[in-house]
Amino acid sequence: MHNETMTYVNAFEHSAETDFLDLVDDTHAAVVEVGSVWRLLIVDDEPDVHRATTFALNGLSIFGRTLEFLHAYSAEQATAILRKERDIAVVLLDVVMEREDAGLALVKVIRQDLKLTDLRIILRTGQPGYAPEIETIHAFDINDYKTKSELTRAKLYATITAALRTYDQIRALDDLAFYDNLSRLPNRNRFINLIDERLSLGQYGDVVIAILDIDDFSEVNDALGHQQGDRLLRAVAERLTSSLGETTVVARIGSDAFGLMGPSSSVDPLSLLELFRLPFLVQDDSMMVTATLGLVSLTDTKEAGRDAIKDANIALKRAKKNRRGSFVTYTLDMGTEIRERVRLLQGLRSAVDTNRLFVVYQPQVQLHTGKVVGMEALLRWRNDDGSYVPPDRFIPLAEASGLIIALGDWVLRMACHELVRLQAMGMASLRVSVNVSQLQFRHPDFVEKLTLAIADTGIEAANLELEITESVAMEDPDFMLERFSVIKAIGVTIAIDDFGTGYSSLSHLRQLPIDRLKIDRAFVNELSSDILSGPIAAMVIELGRNLNMTVIAEGIETENQAEILRKMGCHEGQGYFYATPMAPPELKEWLLARHAIP
């Protein structure tokens, strides 16, 4: 091919430039896909220019590809072709056509209206006086500007070659920036751009955006390896694209998440989930996986592509929380809820900085004697206007944001300091209970911080009790047994909070060094004078006694409930029947009134 090309060029025009033509072609031919074509659009109002250009370039190969020519004889025709045709690499554009500025006006249409940023533009003119300003060449990314008399066959070839090289490099960069290397689908960036394009044209119509997430994909990678996981992703991508057709955009926007955009008839959640009823053939394996979907109508998200993905992701998280293998469609109420959570989180951070969080204490008593034996430390949030934010609203938010670790450490120290003050008044045997969240309890530094709090405040470890919810205590048995044992070795006691609301393994429960079981308030509320055997409360009390644990009931609000619990054999209790949670000054007054302080 090298010799054939050289012979052809020399036969056409003997010039030093022919060596350059041969060199350019030879150095790139090996690395470019052979058999495809470069598409060139010739825009000129003179038919002779079209014939001469085609004749000069016809039959040549550049970087292993032949040339395909499209023709327009006015800026208007060129615009129509560019709107319709794809993958046009270079435009050879006459500056002066039906108007003196027709060519430059077309350049603006190409770059600004059609947004064809990778297309290369070579301006040609037979009238040198109409050259564009340097600023125009720079602003509109014009590849080259030549007078028609300059463009001999060799120079035309060299100019086209340089433009194609630039076009190929831009497309390669675009490929990296906007397409997923594994699936060859558009990536997240490209998906956002496609949504933005649809929004900019006002084409909301019946368009739906969806995020499809493969359930438990990390387990596939862990069990079968990343290579098999990649093959599964390709199989899912192929099924989605083949099933949804050209009306729907399919993109890979995350490691195991696909973005979809199309009409509601195509992006239909029930139909999409049905695609996962059959197994995926991955090499020699038949793999069954499920998917969860979050959807949003484009009419509900008119701001930007990122907002559409954000809203679909909100719906996806809701679907995962409800049940995997299902779907949720975004509603405006969900957005309001998220904004409220963000506002509340900002308020929580501000409350931490401005000392609007404080600790209150609810006394715990022996049911048979009424003696005060302990107190539970509880975190409260008071606004500047005197209103309170309920703990069931801000505690989950603190856990989700990670603030709970610092807050938990602070509450622990505050509780220890208060216990020291009360013990100094003569309540030497009083204990204080502190709730510990899952994140705080599992933090690598938790035991060290616990030890430091005890040492710094000078309390007896035996007078400090940590409350762990049943759901946290029952997960990861080996870790929990190890951590509980370390805490018990320090001398701190442990209580299981909200007992009866989870699914405890009795064999696991027997192994853990637990001191107390706390009956959840929901089961205390079920007690009445007519029912002396509140089933769950009675079961928890019996279980605790058999395991030599102290049982404490929370949420006691009436004498009836207290009496029933006493008859059941419950050891301790707390609730509004005895006292509300109180700040330290009120707690001291309450204790003095009950003669609890000597």
PDB file of C-alpha atoms in Angstrom, residues 212-405:
ATOM      1  CA  LEU A 212     -31.727   0.848  37.699  1.00  0.00           C
ATOM      2  CA  ASP A 213     -29.492  -0.632  40.395  1.00  0.00           C
ATOM      3  CA  ILE A 214     -28.441  -4.296  40.423  1.00  0.00           C
ATOM      4  CA  ASP A 215     -29.166  -5.729  43.856  1.00  0.00           C
ATOM      5  CA  ASP A 216     -26.281  -7.126  45.933  1.00  0.00           C
ATOM      6  CA  PHE A 217     -23.813  -6.749  43.076  1.00  0.00           C
ATOM      7  CA  SER A 218     -20.872  -6.517  45.491  1.00  0.00           C
ATOM      8  CA  GLU A 219     -21.639 -10.083  46.584  1.00  0.00           C
ATOM      9  CA  VAL A 220     -21.284 -11.244  42.976  1.00  0.00           C
ATOM     10  CA  ASN A 221     -17.849  -9.637  42.817  1.00  0.00           C
ATOM     11  CA  ASP A 222     -16.839 -11.122  46.181  1.00  0.00           C
ATOM     12  CA  ALA A 223     -18.068 -14.623  45.365  1.00  0.00           C
ATOM     13  CA  LEU A 224     -17.212 -14.931  41.666  1.00  0.00           C
ATOM     14  CA  GLY A 225     -14.552 -12.290  41.110  1.00  0.00           C
ATOM     15  CA  HIS A 226     -14.519  -8.924  39.368  1.00  0.00           C
ATOM     16  CA  GLN A 227     -14.083 -10.421  35.903  1.00  0.00           C
ATOM     17  CA  GLN A 228     -17.335 -12.343  36.213  1.00  0.00           C
ATOM     18  CA  GLY A 229     -18.961  -9.239  37.677  1.00  0.00           C
ATOM     19  CA  ASP A 230     -17.840  -7.254  34.613  1.00  0.00           C
ATOM     20  CA  ARG A 231     -19.277  -9.921  32.307  1.00  0.00           C
ATOM     21  CA  LEU A 232     -22.581  -9.730  34.157  1.00  0.00           C
ATOM     22  CA  LEU A 233     -22.654  -5.941  33.725  1.00  0.00           C
ATOM     23  CA  ARG A 234     -22.096  -6.327  29.984  1.00  0.00           C
ATOM     24  CA  ALA A 235     -24.883  -8.910  29.813  1.00  0.00           C
ATOM     25  CA  VAL A 236     -27.268  -6.559  31.640  1.00  0.00           C
ATOM     26  CA  ALA A 237     -26.279  -3.674  29.346  1.00  0.00           C
ATOM     27  CA  GLU A 238     -26.907  -5.810  26.241  1.00  0.00           C
ATOM     28  CA  ARG A 239     -30.330  -6.929  27.473  1.00  0.00           C
ATOM     29  CA  LEU A 240     -31.378  -3.388  28.319  1.00  0.00           C
ATOM     30  CA  THR A 241     -30.264  -1.901  24.995  1.00  0.00           C
ATOM     31  CA  SER A 242     -31.741  -4.719  22.899  1.00  0.00           C
ATOM     32  CA  SER A 243     -35.045  -4.702  24.794  1.00  0.00           C
ATOM     33  CA  LEU A 244     -35.595  -0.943  25.022  1.00  0.00           C
ATOM     34  CA  GLY A 245     -34.612  -0.038  21.478  1.00  0.00           C
ATOM     35  CA  GLU A 246     -33.576   3.279  19.992  1.00  0.00           C
ATOM     36  CA  THR A 247     -36.294   5.335  21.700  1.00  0.00           C
ATOM     37  CA  THR A 248     -34.600   4.932  25.068  1.00  0.00           C
ATOM     38  CA  VAL A 249     -31.165   6.110  26.185  1.00  0.00           C
ATOM     39  CA  VAL A 250     -29.305   3.506  28.234  1.00  0.00           C
ATOM     40  CA  ALA A 251     -26.241   4.649  30.178  1.00  0.00           C
ATOM     41  CA  ARG A 252     -23.988   3.190  32.847  1.00  0.00           C
ATOM     42  CA  ILE A 253     -23.866   5.858  35.555  1.00  0.00           C
ATOM     43  CA  GLY A 254     -22.331   3.907  38.437  1.00  0.00           C
ATOM     44  CA  SER A 255     -20.515   0.692  39.224  1.00  0.00           C
ATOM     45  CA  ASP A 256     -23.758  -1.332  39.207  1.00  0.00           C
ATOM     46  CA  ALA A 257     -26.268   1.359  38.217  1.00  0.00           C
ATOM     47  CA  PHE A 258     -27.765   2.142  34.814  1.00  0.00           C
ATOM     48  CA  GLY A 259     -29.502   5.339  33.777  1.00  0.00           C
ATOM     49  CA  LEU A 260     -32.496   5.184  31.437  1.00  0.00           C
ATOM     50  CA  MET A 261     -34.323   7.976  29.592  1.00  0.00           C
ATOM     51  CA  GLY A 262     -37.260   7.409  27.313  1.00  0.00           C
ATOM     52  CA  PRO A 263     -41.043   7.430  26.957  1.00  0.00           C
ATOM     53  CA  SER A 264     -43.072   6.008  29.842  1.00  0.00           C
ATOM     54  CA  SER A 265     -44.208   3.152  27.615  1.00  0.00           C
ATOM     55  CA  SER A 266     -40.576   2.072  27.349  1.00  0.00           C
ATOM     56  CA  VAL A 267     -39.221   3.100  30.764  1.00  0.00           C
ATOM     57  CA  ASP A 268     -41.998   1.224  32.523  1.00  0.00           C
ATOM     58  CA  PRO A 269     -40.951  -0.143  35.928  1.00  0.00           C
ATOM     59  CA  LEU A 270     -42.958  -3.367  35.717  1.00  0.00           C
ATOM     60  CA  SER A 271     -41.591  -4.148  32.249  1.00  0.00           C
ATOM     61  CA  LEU A 272     -38.048  -3.323  33.342  1.00  0.00           C
ATOM     62  CA  LEU A 273     -38.260  -5.593  36.384  1.00  0.00           C
ATOM     63  CA  GLU A 274     -39.677  -8.305  34.123  1.00  0.00           C
ATOM     64  CA  LEU A 275     -36.386  -8.225  32.171  1.00  0.00           C
ATOM     65  CA  PHE A 276     -34.724  -9.677  35.282  1.00  0.00           C
ATOM     66  CA  ARG A 277     -37.071 -12.675  35.549  1.00  0.00           C
ATOM     67  CA  LEU A 278     -34.874 -14.719  33.235  1.00  0.00           C
ATOM     68  CA  PRO A 279     -31.263 -15.591  34.088  1.00  0.00           C
ATOM     69  CA  PHE A 280     -28.323 -13.905  32.394  1.00  0.00           C
ATOM     70  CA  LEU A 281     -26.014 -16.225  30.474  1.00  0.00           C
ATOM     71  CA  VAL A 282     -22.497 -15.238  31.508  1.00  0.00           C
ATOM     72  CA  GLN A 283     -19.955 -17.512  29.843  1.00  0.00           C
ATOM     73  CA  ASP A 284     -20.896 -20.956  31.152  1.00  0.00           C
ATOM     74  CA  ASP A 285     -22.936 -19.681  34.087  1.00  0.00           C
ATOM     75  CA  SER A 286     -26.627 -18.911  34.323  1.00  0.00           C
ATOM     76  CA  MET A 287     -26.903 -16.019  36.765  1.00  0.00           C
ATOM     77  CA  MET A 288     -30.080 -14.749  38.436  1.00  0.00           C
ATOM     78  CA  VAL A 289     -30.019 -11.179  39.734  1.00  0.00           C
ATOM     79  CA  THR A 290     -32.705  -8.674  40.650  1.00  0.00           C
ATOM     80  CA  ALA A 291     -32.808  -4.917  40.225  1.00  0.00           C
ATOM     81  CA  THR A 292     -34.332  -2.006  42.101  1.00  0.00           C
ATOM     82  CA  LEU A 293     -35.619   1.113  40.345  1.00  0.00           C
ATOM     83  CA  GLY A 294     -36.045   4.790  41.135  1.00  0.00           C
ATOM     84  CA  LEU A 295     -37.970   6.838  38.569  1.00  0.00           C
ATOM     85  CA  VAL A 296     -38.870  10.471  37.956  1.00  0.00           C
ATOM     86  CA  SER A 297     -40.940  12.140  35.263  1.00  0.00           C
ATOM     87  CA  LEU A 298     -39.035  14.817  33.373  1.00  0.00           C
ATOM     88  CA  THR A 299     -41.966  17.180  33.894  1.00  0.00           C
ATOM     89  CA  ASP A 300     -41.210  17.055  37.638  1.00  0.00           C
ATOM     90  CA  THR A 301     -37.553  17.988  37.098  1.00  0.00           C
ATOM     91  CA  LYS A 302     -37.182  20.956  34.774  1.00  0.00           C
ATOM     92  CA  GLU A 303     -33.974  22.425  36.207  1.00  0.00           C
ATOM     93  CA  ALA A 304     -31.044  20.286  35.039  1.00  0.00           C
ATOM     94  CA  GLY A 305     -29.904  16.760  34.318  1.00  0.00           C
ATOM     95  CA  ARG A 306     -28.146  16.513  37.667  1.00  0.00           C
ATOM     96  CA  ASP A 307     -31.416  17.333  39.416  1.00  0.00           C
ATOM     97  CA  ALA A 308     -33.212  14.599  37.489  1.00  0.00           C
ATOM     98  CA  ILE A 309     -30.612  12.035  38.540  1.00  0.00           C
ATOM     99  CA  LYS A 310     -30.712  13.311  42.118  1.00  0.00           C
ATOM    100  CA  ASP A 311     -34.500  12.946  42.252  1.00  0.00           C
ATOM    101  CA  ALA A 312     -34.418   9.483  40.678  1.00  0.00           C
ATOM    102  CA  ASN A 313     -31.757   8.516  43.221  1.00  0.00           C
ATOM    103  CA  ILE A 314     -33.972   9.714  46.078  1.00  0.00           C
ATOM    104  CA  ALA A 315     -36.702   7.408  44.761  1.00  0.00           C
ATOM    105  CA  LEU A 316     -34.171   4.563  44.370  1.00  0.00           C
ATOM    106  CA  LYS A 317     -33.056   4.861  47.992  1.00  0.00           C
ATOM    107  CA  ARG A 318     -36.692   4.806  49.092  1.00  0.00           C
ATOM    108  CA  ALA A 319     -37.273   1.666  47.024  1.00  0.00           C
ATOM    109  CA  LYS A 320     -34.197  -0.057  48.491  1.00  0.00           C
ATOM    110  CA  LYS A 321     -35.323   0.810  51.975  1.00  0.00           C
ATOM    111  CA  ASN A 322     -38.798  -0.593  51.332  1.00  0.00           C
ATOM    112  CA  ARG A 323     -37.922  -3.761  49.434  1.00  0.00           C
ATOM    113  CA  ARG A 324     -35.204  -4.665  46.982  1.00  0.00           C
ATOM    114  CA  GLY A 325     -36.420  -5.818  43.601  1.00  0.00           C
ATOM    115  CA  SER A 326     -39.126  -3.138  43.620  1.00  0.00           C
ATOM    116  CA  PHE A 327     -39.508   0.446  42.395  1.00  0.00           C
ATOM    117  CA  VAL A 328     -40.514   3.886  43.650  1.00  0.00           C
ATOM    118  CA  THR A 329     -41.491   6.892  41.548  1.00  0.00           C
ATOM    119  CA  TYR A 330     -40.306  10.280  42.775  1.00  0.00           C
ATOM    120  CA  THR A 331     -42.894  12.729  44.064  1.00  0.00           C
ATOM    121  CA  LEU A 332     -42.497  16.378  45.009  1.00  0.00           C
ATOM    122  CA  ASP A 333     -43.177  15.413  48.639  1.00  0.00           C
ATOM    123  CA  MET A 334     -39.960  13.394  48.644  1.00  0.00           C
ATOM    124  CA  GLY A 335     -38.010  16.471  47.587  1.00  0.00           C
ATOM    125  CA  THR A 336     -39.630  18.477  50.346  1.00  0.00           C
ATOM    126  CA  GLU A 337     -38.700  15.782  52.848  1.00  0.00           C
ATOM    127  CA  ILE A 338     -35.080  15.740  51.696  1.00  0.00           C
ATOM    128  CA  ARG A 339     -34.844  19.524  51.879  1.00  0.00           C
ATOM    129  CA  GLU A 340     -36.283  19.383  55.373  1.00  0.00           C
ATOM    130  CA  ARG A 341     -33.661  16.823  56.370  1.00  0.00           C
ATOM    131  CA  VAL A 342     -30.906  19.032  54.957  1.00  0.00           C
ATOM    132  CA  ARG A 343     -32.310  22.036  56.829  1.00  0.00           C
ATOM    133  CA  LEU A 344     -32.526  19.984  60.020  1.00  0.00           C
ATOM    134  CA  LEU A 345     -28.947  18.744  59.612  1.00  0.00           C
ATOM    135  CA  GLN A 346     -27.705  22.308  59.162  1.00  0.00           C
ATOM    136  CA  GLY A 347     -29.653  23.281  62.267  1.00  0.00           C
ATOM    137  CA  LEU A 348     -28.133  20.371  64.179  1.00  0.00           C
ATOM    138  CA  ARG A 349     -24.606  21.446  63.269  1.00  0.00           C
ATOM    139  CA  SER A 350     -25.469  24.975  64.354  1.00  0.00           C
ATOM    140  CA  ALA A 351     -26.965  23.670  67.604  1.00  0.00           C
ATOM    141  CA  VAL A 352     -23.703  21.868  68.361  1.00  0.00           C
ATOM    142  CA  ASP A 353     -21.715  25.054  67.741  1.00  0.00           C
ATOM    143  CA  THR A 354     -24.042  27.276  69.803  1.00  0.00           C
ATOM    144  CA  ASN A 355     -24.508  24.931  72.779  1.00  0.00           C
ATOM    145  CA  ARG A 356     -28.233  24.380  72.215  1.00  0.00           C
ATOM    146  CA  LEU A 357     -27.825  20.645  72.879  1.00  0.00           C
ATOM    147  CA  PHE A 358     -27.940  19.539  76.484  1.00  0.00           C
ATOM    148  CA  VAL A 359     -28.309  16.396  78.577  1.00  0.00           C
ATOM    149  CA  VAL A 360     -31.273  15.516  80.787  1.00  0.00           C
ATOM    150  CA  TYR A 361     -31.601  12.604  83.199  1.00  0.00           C
ATOM    151  CA  GLN A 362     -34.547  10.284  83.859  1.00  0.00           C
ATOM    152  CA  PRO A 363     -34.452   8.441  87.211  1.00  0.00           C
ATOM    153  CA  GLN A 364     -34.656   4.642  87.404  1.00  0.00           C
ATOM    154  CA  VAL A 365     -36.180   3.036  90.509  1.00  0.00           C
ATOM    155  CA  GLN A 366     -36.561  -0.358  92.143  1.00  0.00           C
ATOM    156  CA  LEU A 367     -40.180  -1.354  91.554  1.00  0.00           C
ATOM    157  CA  HIS A 368     -40.680  -3.039  94.954  1.00  0.00           C
ATOM    158  CA  THR A 369     -39.076  -0.336  97.119  1.00  0.00           C
ATOM    159  CA  GLY A 370     -39.260   2.825  95.012  1.00  0.00           C
ATOM    160  CA  LYS A 371     -35.582   3.448  95.730  1.00  0.00           C
ATOM    161  CA  VAL A 372     -33.691   5.466  93.115  1.00  0.00           C
ATOM    162  CA  VAL A 373     -30.957   3.215  91.749  1.00  0.00           C
ATOM    163  CA  GLY A 374     -29.953   4.916  88.531  1.00  0.00           C
ATOM    164  CA  MET A 375     -30.646   7.487  85.856  1.00  0.00           C
ATOM    165  CA  GLU A 376     -30.583   7.448  82.078  1.00  0.00           C
ATOM    166  CA  ALA A 377     -28.755  10.272  80.275  1.00  0.00           C
ATOM    167  CA  LEU A 378     -30.753  11.603  77.319  1.00  0.00           C
ATOM    168  CA  LEU A 379     -29.749  14.174  74.700  1.00  0.00           C
ATOM    169  CA  ARG A 380     -32.102  17.094  73.993  1.00  0.00           C
ATOM    170  CA  TRP A 381     -32.166  19.922  71.432  1.00  0.00           C
ATOM    171  CA  ARG A 382     -33.809  23.239  72.253  1.00  0.00           C
ATOM    172  CA  ASN A 383     -34.271  25.955  69.611  1.00  0.00           C
ATOM    173  CA  ASP A 384     -33.715  29.646  70.269  1.00  0.00           C
ATOM    174  CA  ASP A 385     -37.477  30.171  70.469  1.00  0.00           C
ATOM    175  CA  GLY A 386     -37.763  27.618  73.274  1.00  0.00           C
ATOM    176  CA  SER A 387     -39.276  24.852  71.143  1.00  0.00           C
ATOM    177  CA  TYR A 388     -37.737  21.381  71.110  1.00  0.00           C
ATOM    178  CA  VAL A 389     -36.725  19.123  68.253  1.00  0.00           C
ATOM    179  CA  PRO A 390     -37.845  15.556  69.100  1.00  0.00           C
ATOM    180  CA  PRO A 391     -34.999  13.053  69.561  1.00  0.00           C
ATOM    181  CA  ASP A 392     -36.589  10.617  67.099  1.00  0.00           C
ATOM    182  CA  ARG A 393     -36.044  13.283  64.426  1.00  0.00           C
ATOM    183  CA  PHE A 394     -32.492  14.433  65.106  1.00  0.00           C
ATOM    184  CA  ILE A 395     -30.852  11.277  66.515  1.00  0.00           C
ATOM    185  CA  PRO A 396     -31.277   9.277  63.256  1.00  0.00           C
ATOM    186  CA  LEU A 397     -29.991  12.318  61.368  1.00  0.00           C
ATOM    187  CA  ALA A 398     -26.959  12.551  63.644  1.00  0.00           C
ATOM    188  CA  GLU A 399     -26.300   8.856  63.036  1.00  0.00           C
ATOM    189  CA  ALA A 400     -26.634   9.179  59.254  1.00  0.00           C
ATOM    190  CA  SER A 401     -24.297  12.189  59.142  1.00  0.00           C
ATOM    191  CA  GLY A 402     -21.681  10.734  61.503  1.00  0.00           C
ATOM    192  CA  LEU A 403     -22.196  13.519  64.067  1.00  0.00           C
ATOM    193  CA  ILE A 404     -23.394  10.911  66.535  1.00  0.00           C
ATOM    194  CA  ILE A 405     -19.822   9.819  67.312  1.00  0.00           C
TER     195      ILE A 405
END
